[in-house]
Amino acid sequence: GTTVMRMAAFDADDAGTDNALLRYNILRQTPTKPSPNMFYIDPEKGDIVTVVSPALLDRETMESPKYELVIEAKDMGGMDVGLTGTATATILIDDKNDHAPEFTKKEFQATVKEGVTGVIVNLTVGDRDDPATGAWRAVYSIINGNPGQSFEIHTNPQTNEGMLSVVKPLDYEISAFHTLLIKVENEDPLIPDITYGPSSTATVQITVEDVNEGPVFHPNPMAVTKQENIPVGSVVLTVNATDPDTLQHQTIRYSVYKDPAGWLEINPTNGTIGTTAVLDRESPFVHNNVYTALFLAIDSGNPPATGTGTLHITLEDVNDNVPSLYPTLAKVCDDAKDLRVVVLGASDKDLHPNTDPFKFELSKQSGPEKLWRINRLNNTHAQVILLQNLKKANYNIPISVTDSGKPPLTNTTELRLQVCTCKKSKMDCSASDVLHISLTLILLSLLSLFCKSFA
């Protein structure tokens, strides 16, 4: 009694006469199963209605969900003398979600190695509804056995299977077995008189296989602070690594993996790290006062597994570098009016407070007459001044520089002073030791700059 569709025919004769009085009739139904008379048409209105029980209108039991009806319209009120016209009515039986998805078996098995992620098993279901519709497409959910959220399940859109995955690596030592309860539903809701039954749930038994895992350092990275220059053989740290494979009762041996400067060694049995050379904060292998080395912990498994630990040694500064003086060569004219010869600078590889302020001093001058003196300009620079014009020659001026460390360190450097003849803006130092021309030009430029700065 459900109206499926309405047919409408048109007759060009006078609507007030029997010539246009139409009546409808079903001439033929294709296919004829499950009944040759699935539908009825109201002869006056043209409404096509169902005339069989709903059980026969079951898409899943039909040979074809499409029916074609040849409909005849006859004028003269359907009398034999009337004229006729025909048309085809196509009726498609749409699907309803009247079948719940069902697992193909009640229990699935899966095996996974510990520490591994990815799909471990595909769960298969059957559904009698129309494929590629929301009534057929499956939606899976884990309803029990997943408190740590180590598992996820997603639908394979091509096969409708449930792809069960490990998303957080499993630990055999914590649990070697897991049992999950999985439920499957459809994207579309079931019709009211259909419910999800026991076959819409399944159990997955998961076995975790033990894998020989590498030892783990605690903590990692490891950090320690030491003064540079501690004695060779000093203990830096005793590392601690444990084997996650607690059920295998394995032993651990230690070794050096990366020691860029070759300063360290490690006791293979107890993990004590000691020095084999002097630690030097100023080494190019030290970055931002930190020296980094890597160590290995190797278990006795077959094959053995390895863990890596990182050690950061923060080196505290010790006053172990003497200050250096620059430049060590200067030139001056024998008739110079400006007797400020050169500005000297000092530098130190150490850190404060083991560097500046520096103390500049002249070593004791021989002879009754003093020829030069040194004046401190600031914490890092001093100026050498001649007390009189000197004869053309080479002079070596010993200058000592002392840093501010405790105890302080002193370095004595000889400043080589060349007194030259200067005529027409040309400097002749031929009587002095001859220098390479490029070095001469550099020192002349430096002298000119210093003279301008202190003029």
Coordinates of C-alpha atoms in Angstrom, one line a residue:
G1 CA 0.0 0.0 0.0
T2 CA 3.0 2.3 -0.1
T3 CA 2.9 4.8 -3.0
V4 CA 6.0 4.4 -5.1
M5 CA 5.4 6.9 -7.9
R6 CA 2.7 8.5 -10.0
M7 CA 2.3 8.1 -13.8
A8 CA 0.7 11.0 -15.8
A9 CA -0.5 10.7 -19.4
F10 CA -1.8 13.6 -21.6
D11 CA -4.5 13.3 -24.3
A12 CA -5.0 16.2 -26.8
D13 CA -8.7 15.4 -27.3
D14 CA -11.4 17.5 -25.6
A15 CA -11.0 17.0 -21.9
G16 CA -14.8 17.2 -21.4
T17 CA -15.4 14.1 -23.5
D18 CA -14.6 10.4 -23.1
N19 CA -12.0 10.8 -25.9
A20 CA -9.7 12.2 -23.2
L21 CA -10.9 10.1 -20.2
L22 CA -7.8 8.0 -19.3
R23 CA -7.4 4.8 -17.4
Y24 CA -4.1 3.2 -16.4
N25 CA -3.0 -0.4 -16.4
I26 CA 0.2 -2.4 -15.8
L27 CA 0.9 -4.5 -18.9
R28 CA 4.2 -6.2 -17.8
Q29 CA 6.6 -6.4 -14.8
T30 CA 10.3 -7.3 -15.3
P31 CA 11.6 -9.3 -13.5
T32 CA 8.6 -11.4 -12.3
K33 CA 10.3 -12.7 -9.1
P34 CA 9.7 -13.0 -6.2
S35 CA 6.1 -12.3 -7.4
P36 CA 4.8 -11.4 -10.9
N37 CA 2.5 -8.8 -9.2
M38 CA 4.7 -6.7 -7.0
F39 CA 2.9 -3.4 -7.8
Y40 CA -0.6 -2.1 -8.5
I41 CA -1.5 1.1 -10.4
D42 CA -4.6 3.1 -9.5
P43 CA -6.5 3.2 -12.9
E44 CA -7.8 6.7 -12.4
K45 CA -4.9 8.5 -10.5
G46 CA -2.0 6.7 -12.0
D47 CA -0.4 6.0 -8.5
I48 CA 1.8 2.9 -8.4
V49 CA 1.7 1.2 -5.0
T50 CA 3.2 -1.9 -3.4
V51 CA 0.9 -4.9 -3.1
V52 CA 3.2 -7.4 -1.5
S53 CA 4.4 -7.9 2.1
P54 CA 7.5 -6.0 3.2
A55 CA 9.4 -9.3 3.5
L56 CA 9.2 -9.7 -0.3
L57 CA 10.7 -6.2 -0.8
D58 CA 14.0 -7.3 0.7
R59 CA 16.8 -6.0 -1.4
E60 CA 19.2 -8.7 -0.1
T61 CA 17.0 -11.5 -1.4
M62 CA 16.1 -10.1 -4.8
E63 CA 17.7 -11.2 -8.0
S64 CA 17.8 -7.5 -8.9
P65 CA 16.8 -4.4 -7.0
K66 CA 15.5 -2.8 -10.2
Y67 CA 12.0 -3.4 -11.6
E68 CA 10.6 -2.1 -14.9
L69 CA 6.8 -1.8 -15.4
V70 CA 5.3 -1.2 -18.8
I71 CA 2.3 1.1 -18.1
E72 CA -0.6 1.5 -20.5
A73 CA -2.8 4.6 -20.6
K74 CA -6.1 4.1 -22.6
D75 CA -8.7 6.8 -23.4
M76 CA -12.5 6.2 -23.7
G77 CA -12.4 5.3 -20.0
G78 CA -10.4 2.2 -20.7
M79 CA -12.9 0.7 -23.1
D80 CA -11.7 -1.7 -25.8
V81 CA -12.3 1.0 -28.5
G82 CA -10.0 3.4 -26.7
L83 CA -6.7 4.5 -28.0
T84 CA -3.6 3.6 -26.0
G85 CA -0.1 4.9 -25.2
T86 CA 2.6 3.2 -23.2
A87 CA 5.6 4.2 -21.0
T88 CA 8.1 2.4 -18.8
A89 CA 8.3 3.0 -15.0
T90 CA 11.6 2.1 -13.5
I91 CA 11.6 1.3 -9.7
L92 CA 14.8 0.9 -7.7
I93 CA 14.7 -0.8 -4.3
D94 CA 17.0 1.3 -2.1
D95 CA 18.9 -0.3 0.7
K96 CA 18.2 0.2 4.4
N97 CA 20.6 -0.6 7.2
D98 CA 18.7 -3.7 8.2
H99 CA 21.7 -5.9 8.7
A100 CA 24.3 -5.4 11.4
P101 CA 27.9 -6.1 10.5
E102 CA 29.2 -9.4 11.9
F103 CA 32.8 -10.5 12.6
T104 CA 33.8 -13.6 10.6
K105 CA 35.1 -15.2 13.8
K106 CA 34.8 -14.6 17.4
E107 CA 38.6 -14.5 18.2
F108 CA 41.6 -13.2 16.3
Q109 CA 45.2 -13.8 17.0
A110 CA 48.2 -11.4 16.6
T111 CA 51.9 -11.5 17.4
V112 CA 54.1 -8.4 17.7
K113 CA 57.7 -7.8 18.7
E114 CA 58.2 -5.4 21.6
G115 CA 59.3 -2.0 20.6
V116 CA 57.6 -2.2 17.2
T117 CA 54.7 -0.1 15.9
G118 CA 52.4 -0.6 12.9
V119 CA 49.5 -2.8 11.8
I120 CA 49.5 -6.2 13.5
V121 CA 46.2 -7.8 12.3
N122 CA 43.2 -7.2 10.0
L123 CA 39.8 -8.0 11.4
T124 CA 37.3 -9.2 8.8
V125 CA 33.5 -8.6 8.9
G126 CA 30.5 -9.5 6.8
D127 CA 27.5 -7.2 6.1
R128 CA 24.6 -8.0 3.7
D129 CA 23.8 -4.4 3.1
D130 CA 24.7 -2.6 -0.1
P131 CA 28.5 -2.2 -0.4
A132 CA 30.0 1.3 -0.6
T133 CA 27.1 2.7 1.4
G134 CA 26.9 4.0 5.0
A135 CA 24.8 0.9 5.8
W136 CA 27.8 -1.3 4.8
R137 CA 30.8 0.7 5.8
A138 CA 32.2 -0.5 9.1
V139 CA 33.3 1.6 12.1
Y140 CA 35.5 -0.2 14.6
S141 CA 36.2 0.7 18.2
I142 CA 38.3 -0.8 21.1
I143 CA 35.9 -1.1 24.0
N144 CA 38.1 -2.9 26.5
G145 CA 41.8 -3.8 27.1
N146 CA 43.5 -0.6 26.0
P147 CA 44.0 1.5 29.1
G148 CA 47.4 2.8 28.0
Q149 CA 46.1 3.7 24.5
S150 CA 48.8 1.5 23.0
F151 CA 46.4 0.3 20.2
E152 CA 44.3 2.0 17.6
I153 CA 42.0 0.5 15.0
H154 CA 41.0 2.1 11.6
T155 CA 38.8 0.9 8.7
N156 CA 40.4 -0.1 5.4
P157 CA 38.2 1.8 3.0
Q158 CA 38.7 -0.7 0.2
T159 CA 38.1 -4.0 2.1
N160 CA 36.0 -2.7 5.1
E161 CA 38.5 -4.6 7.3
G162 CA 39.5 -3.3 10.7
M163 CA 43.3 -2.6 10.8
L164 CA 44.5 -3.0 14.3
S165 CA 47.8 -1.1 15.0
V166 CA 50.3 -0.7 17.8
V167 CA 50.9 3.0 18.2
K168 CA 52.9 2.9 21.4
P169 CA 55.7 0.3 21.6
L170 CA 54.9 -2.6 23.8
D171 CA 57.2 -3.8 26.6
Y172 CA 57.5 -7.6 27.0
E173 CA 58.8 -7.1 30.5
I174 CA 55.6 -5.3 31.6
S175 CA 53.1 -7.5 29.8
A176 CA 53.6 -10.4 27.4
F177 CA 49.9 -10.7 26.5
H178 CA 47.1 -8.3 25.8
T179 CA 43.4 -9.0 25.2
L180 CA 41.3 -6.5 23.3
L181 CA 37.5 -6.4 22.9
I182 CA 36.6 -4.9 19.5
K183 CA 33.2 -3.6 18.5
V184 CA 32.0 -3.0 14.9
E185 CA 29.1 -0.7 13.8
N186 CA 28.0 0.9 10.6
E187 CA 28.3 4.5 9.6
D188 CA 24.5 4.8 9.2
P189 CA 22.3 3.8 12.2
L190 CA 20.4 0.6 12.1
I191 CA 16.6 0.6 11.4
P192 CA 14.7 0.6 14.7
D193 CA 13.8 -3.1 14.9
I194 CA 17.4 -4.2 14.2
T195 CA 20.1 -4.2 16.9
Y196 CA 23.8 -5.1 17.1
G197 CA 24.2 -8.6 18.4
P198 CA 27.0 -10.7 19.9
S199 CA 28.6 -11.2 16.5
S200 CA 29.3 -7.5 16.3
T201 CA 32.0 -7.9 18.9
A202 CA 35.2 -9.9 18.7
T203 CA 38.3 -10.6 20.9
V204 CA 41.9 -10.1 19.8
Q205 CA 44.6 -12.0 21.6
I206 CA 47.9 -10.3 21.2
T207 CA 51.2 -12.0 22.1
V208 CA 54.3 -9.8 22.7
E209 CA 57.6 -11.4 21.7
D210 CA 60.7 -10.6 23.7
V211 CA 63.5 -8.6 21.9
N212 CA 67.0 -8.1 23.3
E213 CA 66.9 -4.3 24.1
G214 CA 69.9 -2.2 24.5
P215 CA 70.9 -1.0 28.0
V216 CA 69.7 2.4 29.1
F217 CA 71.8 5.1 30.8
H218 CA 70.4 6.9 33.8
P219 CA 70.3 9.8 33.4
N220 CA 70.9 10.5 29.8
P221 CA 72.6 12.9 29.1
M222 CA 74.8 12.9 32.1
A223 CA 76.4 16.2 33.3
V224 CA 79.3 16.9 35.6
T225 CA 81.5 20.0 36.4
K226 CA 85.2 19.7 36.8
Q227 CA 88.2 22.1 36.9
E228 CA 90.4 22.0 33.9
N229 CA 93.9 20.6 34.5
I230 CA 92.8 18.1 37.1
P231 CA 95.4 15.4 37.5
V232 CA 95.6 12.5 35.0
G233 CA 93.8 9.5 36.5
S234 CA 91.1 11.6 38.2
V235 CA 87.6 10.1 38.4
V236 CA 85.1 12.1 36.4
L237 CA 81.9 10.1 37.0
T238 CA 80.6 6.6 37.5
V239 CA 77.9 5.9 34.9
N240 CA 74.8 3.8 35.6
A241 CA 73.1 1.7 32.8
T242 CA 70.5 -0.9 33.3
D243 CA 69.2 -3.6 31.0
P244 CA 65.4 -3.5 30.3
D245 CA 65.5 -7.3 29.7
T246 CA 65.1 -8.0 33.4
L247 CA 64.0 -11.6 32.7
Q248 CA 67.2 -12.5 30.8
H249 CA 69.7 -11.6 33.6
Q250 CA 72.3 -10.2 31.3
T251 CA 75.6 -8.5 32.2
I252 CA 76.7 -5.1 30.9
R253 CA 80.1 -3.9 29.8
Y254 CA 81.1 -0.3 29.1
S255 CA 83.3 1.2 26.4
V256 CA 84.2 4.6 25.0
Y257 CA 82.3 5.5 21.8
K258 CA 83.4 9.1 21.0
D259 CA 86.1 10.9 22.9
P260 CA 87.2 13.7 20.4
A261 CA 90.2 14.8 22.4
G262 CA 91.2 11.4 23.7
W263 CA 91.0 12.5 27.3
L264 CA 88.9 9.8 28.9
E265 CA 88.7 6.1 29.7
I266 CA 86.0 4.0 31.2
N267 CA 86.2 0.9 33.4
P268 CA 84.4 -1.8 31.3
T269 CA 82.9 -3.5 34.4
N270 CA 81.8 -0.8 36.9
G271 CA 81.4 2.2 34.5
T272 CA 83.9 4.6 36.2
I273 CA 85.1 7.3 33.9
G274 CA 88.7 8.6 34.5
T275 CA 91.0 11.0 32.8
T276 CA 94.0 9.8 30.6
A277 CA 95.2 13.3 29.8
V278 CA 94.9 16.9 31.1
L279 CA 91.5 18.5 30.5
D280 CA 91.9 21.8 28.8
R281 CA 89.1 24.3 28.6
E282 CA 90.8 26.2 25.9
S283 CA 90.9 23.1 23.6
P284 CA 89.2 23.4 20.2
F285 CA 87.2 20.3 21.3
V286 CA 85.5 22.3 24.0
H287 CA 82.5 24.3 23.1
N288 CA 81.0 26.9 25.4
N289 CA 83.1 25.5 28.2
V290 CA 81.5 22.0 27.7
Y291 CA 83.3 18.9 26.5
T292 CA 81.0 16.1 25.2
A293 CA 81.9 12.4 25.0
L294 CA 79.8 9.3 24.2
F295 CA 79.9 5.9 25.9
L296 CA 78.4 2.5 25.1
A297 CA 76.8 0.0 27.3
I298 CA 76.7 -3.5 25.7
D299 CA 74.7 -6.4 27.1
S300 CA 75.6 -10.1 26.9
G301 CA 72.7 -11.1 24.7
N302 CA 72.9 -13.0 21.5
P303 CA 73.3 -10.9 19.5
P304 CA 74.4 -8.3 22.0
A305 CA 72.4 -5.0 22.2
T306 CA 74.0 -1.6 22.7
G307 CA 72.8 1.6 24.4
T308 CA 74.5 5.0 24.0
G309 CA 75.0 7.5 26.8
T310 CA 76.1 11.2 26.4
L311 CA 78.4 12.9 29.0
H312 CA 78.7 16.7 29.2
I313 CA 81.7 17.9 31.2
T314 CA 81.5 21.6 32.1
L315 CA 85.1 22.7 32.6
E316 CA 85.8 25.5 35.1
D317 CA 88.6 27.9 34.1
V318 CA 92.1 27.7 35.8
N319 CA 94.7 30.4 35.2
D320 CA 96.9 28.2 33.0
N321 CA 97.6 30.6 30.0
V322 CA 100.1 33.4 30.1
P323 CA 99.0 36.6 28.3
S324 CA 100.4 37.3 24.9
L325 CA 101.6 40.7 23.5
Y326 CA 101.0 42.2 20.1
P327 CA 102.5 43.6 17.9
T328 CA 106.1 42.5 18.5
L329 CA 107.6 44.8 15.8
A330 CA 107.6 48.6 15.5
K331 CA 109.4 51.3 13.4
V332 CA 110.2 54.9 14.1
C333 CA 112.2 57.6 12.4
D334 CA 115.5 58.7 13.9
D335 CA 114.3 62.3 13.8
A336 CA 110.7 61.7 14.8
K337 CA 108.9 64.5 16.6
D338 CA 106.3 62.2 18.0
L339 CA 108.1 59.7 20.2
R340 CA 105.0 57.6 21.0
V341 CA 106.2 54.5 19.1
V342 CA 103.5 51.9 19.3
V343 CA 100.3 50.9 21.2
L344 CA 100.6 47.3 22.5
G345 CA 97.7 45.1 23.3
A346 CA 97.5 42.0 25.5
S347 CA 95.2 39.0 25.3
D348 CA 94.6 35.9 27.3
K349 CA 92.8 32.6 26.5
D350 CA 91.6 32.3 30.1
L351 CA 88.3 33.7 31.4
H352 CA 87.7 36.4 33.9
P353 CA 89.0 36.9 36.5
N354 CA 92.2 35.2 35.1
T355 CA 92.7 37.7 32.3
D356 CA 92.7 41.5 32.4
P357 CA 93.3 44.0 33.8
F358 CA 96.9 43.4 32.6
K359 CA 100.0 44.9 34.2
F360 CA 102.6 46.1 31.7
E361 CA 106.3 46.6 32.7
L362 CA 109.6 47.2 31.1
S363 CA 112.5 45.1 32.1
K364 CA 115.4 46.9 33.7
Q365 CA 117.3 49.0 31.1
S366 CA 121.0 48.7 30.9
G367 CA 123.2 51.8 31.0
P368 CA 123.0 55.0 32.9
E369 CA 120.4 56.6 30.6
K370 CA 116.9 55.4 30.2
L371 CA 115.8 55.3 26.6
W372 CA 112.0 54.4 26.8
R373 CA 109.1 54.0 29.1
I374 CA 105.7 52.3 28.9
N375 CA 102.4 53.9 29.9
R376 CA 99.2 51.9 30.6
L377 CA 96.3 53.1 28.5
N378 CA 93.5 50.8 29.8
N379 CA 93.0 47.2 31.1
T380 CA 94.3 45.7 27.9
H381 CA 96.6 48.2 26.2
A382 CA 99.7 50.2 26.9
Q383 CA 101.9 52.6 24.9
V384 CA 105.7 52.6 24.4
I385 CA 107.3 56.0 24.4
L386 CA 110.8 57.0 23.5
L387 CA 112.5 59.4 25.9
Q388 CA 114.8 60.7 23.2
N389 CA 115.6 60.3 19.5
L390 CA 117.7 57.2 18.9
K391 CA 120.3 56.4 16.3
K392 CA 119.5 54.3 13.3
A393 CA 119.6 50.7 14.6
N394 CA 117.6 47.7 15.9
Y395 CA 116.6 47.7 19.5
N396 CA 115.0 44.9 21.5
I397 CA 112.8 46.1 24.3
P398 CA 111.8 43.3 26.8
I399 CA 108.2 43.9 28.1
S400 CA 106.5 41.8 30.7
V401 CA 102.7 41.4 30.9
T402 CA 101.0 40.0 34.0
D403 CA 97.4 38.8 34.2
S404 CA 95.0 39.2 37.1
G405 CA 94.8 35.5 38.0
K406 CA 95.5 34.0 41.4
P407 CA 98.3 33.3 41.3
P408 CA 99.1 35.6 38.4
L409 CA 101.0 34.5 35.3
T410 CA 103.7 36.7 33.6
N411 CA 105.0 36.6 30.0
T412 CA 108.0 38.5 28.8
T413 CA 108.1 39.4 25.1
E414 CA 110.8 41.4 23.3
L415 CA 109.4 44.2 21.2
R416 CA 111.7 44.7 18.2
L417 CA 112.1 48.4 17.5
Q418 CA 113.6 49.5 14.2
V419 CA 114.9 53.1 14.1
C420 CA 115.1 54.2 10.5
T421 CA 116.1 57.2 8.4
C422 CA 113.1 59.1 7.0
K423 CA 113.5 61.5 4.0
K424 CA 110.8 62.9 1.9
S425 CA 108.2 60.6 3.5
K426 CA 110.3 57.6 2.8
M427 CA 111.5 55.3 5.6
D428 CA 115.0 53.8 5.1
C429 CA 115.7 50.9 7.4
S430 CA 118.5 49.4 5.3
A431 CA 121.0 49.6 8.1
S432 CA 118.6 47.5 10.2
D433 CA 117.7 43.9 9.5
V434 CA 115.7 43.9 6.2
L435 CA 112.1 42.8 6.5
H436 CA 109.8 41.3 3.9
I437 CA 108.1 44.2 2.0
S438 CA 104.5 43.0 2.8
L439 CA 105.3 43.0 6.5
T440 CA 106.9 46.4 6.2
L441 CA 103.8 47.9 4.7
I442 CA 101.6 46.3 7.3
L443 CA 103.6 47.7 10.2
L444 CA 103.9 51.2 8.5
S445 CA 100.1 51.3 8.3
L446 CA 99.8 50.2 11.9
L447 CA 102.3 52.8 13.0
S448 CA 100.5 55.5 11.1
L449 CA 97.2 54.6 12.6
F450 CA 98.6 54.7 16.1
C451 CA 100.2 58.0 15.5
K452 CA 97.0 59.5 14.3
S453 CA 95.1 58.1 17.3
F454 CA 97.4 59.7 19.8
A455 CA 98.4 62.9 18.0

